[in-house]
XYZ file of C-alpha atoms in Angstrom:
144
model
C 0.000 0.000 0.000
C 1.263 3.460 -0.771
C 0.013 6.481 1.107
C 1.929 8.945 -1.033
C 0.975 10.148 -4.476
C 4.608 9.823 -5.558
C 4.815 6.245 -4.232
C 8.016 6.799 -2.251
C 6.748 5.575 1.115
C 5.762 2.001 0.358
C 4.725 0.013 3.428
C 2.282 -2.637 4.556
C 0.224 -2.443 7.726
C 0.383 -5.469 10.042
C -2.800 -7.438 10.729
C -5.019 -6.053 13.460
C -8.140 -3.970 14.051
C -9.509 -1.940 11.127
C -7.693 1.211 10.050
C -9.303 4.639 10.058
C -9.754 6.084 6.552
C -7.372 9.057 6.834
C -3.991 9.509 8.557
C -3.439 11.552 11.730
C -0.576 13.917 12.557
C 0.578 11.952 15.620
C -0.221 8.692 17.385
C -1.513 10.528 20.473
C -4.269 12.213 18.426
C -7.564 12.574 20.282
C -9.679 14.047 17.471
C -10.110 13.330 13.779
C -12.284 15.159 11.272
C -13.526 12.861 8.517
C -15.198 15.023 5.838
C -16.780 12.063 4.036
C -17.902 10.070 7.082
C -16.997 6.519 8.064
C -18.640 3.145 8.619
C -16.780 2.743 11.921
C -18.968 3.015 15.012
C -18.654 4.380 18.532
C -17.035 1.885 20.913
C -15.190 0.092 18.117
C -11.490 -0.729 18.500
C -9.597 0.704 15.514
C -6.093 1.723 14.504
C -5.091 5.264 13.716
C -2.101 5.642 11.427
C 0.461 8.139 10.255
C 1.825 8.539 6.746
C 5.110 7.097 8.030
C 3.353 3.733 8.467
C 3.155 3.770 12.277
C -0.122 2.666 13.853
C -1.737 2.878 17.281
C -4.743 0.919 18.550
C -7.452 3.148 20.039
C -11.164 3.052 20.894
C -13.688 5.383 19.282
C -15.123 7.113 22.360
C -17.520 9.292 20.384
C -18.661 9.610 16.801
C -20.273 13.017 16.347
C -22.142 14.041 13.209
C -21.280 17.462 11.804
C -23.185 20.040 9.828
C -20.848 21.958 7.512
C -21.828 25.635 7.526
C -20.106 28.620 5.865
C -19.097 29.750 9.378
C -17.491 26.374 10.108
C -18.450 22.864 11.237
C -21.164 22.523 13.886
C -22.167 19.465 15.916
C -25.646 18.226 15.014
C -26.756 16.261 18.073
C -24.610 17.800 20.786
C -23.766 21.110 22.418
C -20.360 19.811 23.484
C -17.358 22.163 23.186
C -14.930 21.164 20.428
C -11.390 22.621 20.244
C -11.291 23.081 16.462
C -7.620 24.105 16.390
C -6.689 20.829 18.093
C -8.986 18.923 15.712
C -7.199 20.539 12.754
C -3.780 19.719 14.230
C -4.659 16.074 14.999
C -6.286 15.636 11.573
C -3.203 17.110 9.887
C -5.268 19.803 8.215
C -4.881 23.581 8.154
C -7.249 25.306 10.601
C -8.485 27.628 7.844
C -9.301 24.630 5.615
C -11.265 22.972 8.429
C -13.278 26.073 9.320
C -13.837 26.971 5.647
C -14.615 23.406 4.559
C -17.956 24.530 3.043
C -15.994 26.524 0.422
C -13.235 23.928 -0.037
C -13.051 22.419 -3.570
C -13.157 18.872 -2.128
C -16.305 19.525 -0.048
C -19.179 17.168 -0.887
C -22.497 18.372 0.602
C -24.062 14.933 0.026
C -21.697 13.180 2.465
C -22.148 13.255 6.259
C -18.999 14.660 7.865
C -18.112 13.240 11.284
C -15.761 13.992 14.142
C -14.200 10.987 15.863
C -12.975 11.327 19.441
C -10.500 8.635 20.450
C -9.718 7.033 23.772
C -6.215 5.646 24.014
C -5.524 2.254 25.542
C -3.495 2.225 28.732
C -0.159 0.577 28.167
C 1.204 -1.183 31.203
C 4.769 -0.101 31.886
C 7.168 -2.710 33.303
C 7.861 -2.237 37.000
C 11.327 -1.839 38.451
C 10.993 -5.305 39.982
C 10.143 -6.944 36.647
C 13.035 -5.156 34.931
C 15.428 -6.278 37.693
C 14.238 -9.900 37.493
C 14.547 -9.827 33.699
C 18.110 -8.510 34.016
C 19.013 -11.207 36.577
C 17.530 -13.897 34.321
C 19.643 -12.687 31.389
C 22.783 -12.581 33.560
C 22.142 -16.123 34.823
C 21.756 -17.443 31.283
C 24.849 -15.715 29.868
C 27.157 -18.492 31.053
C 25.166 -21.278 29.414
């Protein structure tokens, strides 16, 4: 699979949960604006990805439908505050393009735009005790 139009970053994603349609700017992204919607649902375990080929498994905490207005995107079913600058940064999109999406040449008024809010999995860090025991195990087995 190539994510680049020039084809210079060829890579394959490993097997796992489904991938989100578009890349994110970083693997700690909390928000993603998808202008053409997605079939993924709230609560689903998915992988976000970067153009470098790195992936991160996350949970879709919320899938919010958007109405694209000339003044900018607006949530349809919620009055929740959305930090649009952070959404633009996480989506790897210019803030002006996000707010002015209604005038953007790629805007399709027949598609339902959505905002995905991700919850990141907690990764268990090894304790000092487990690191020490692992080190002792390696030292014991060096002489064999």
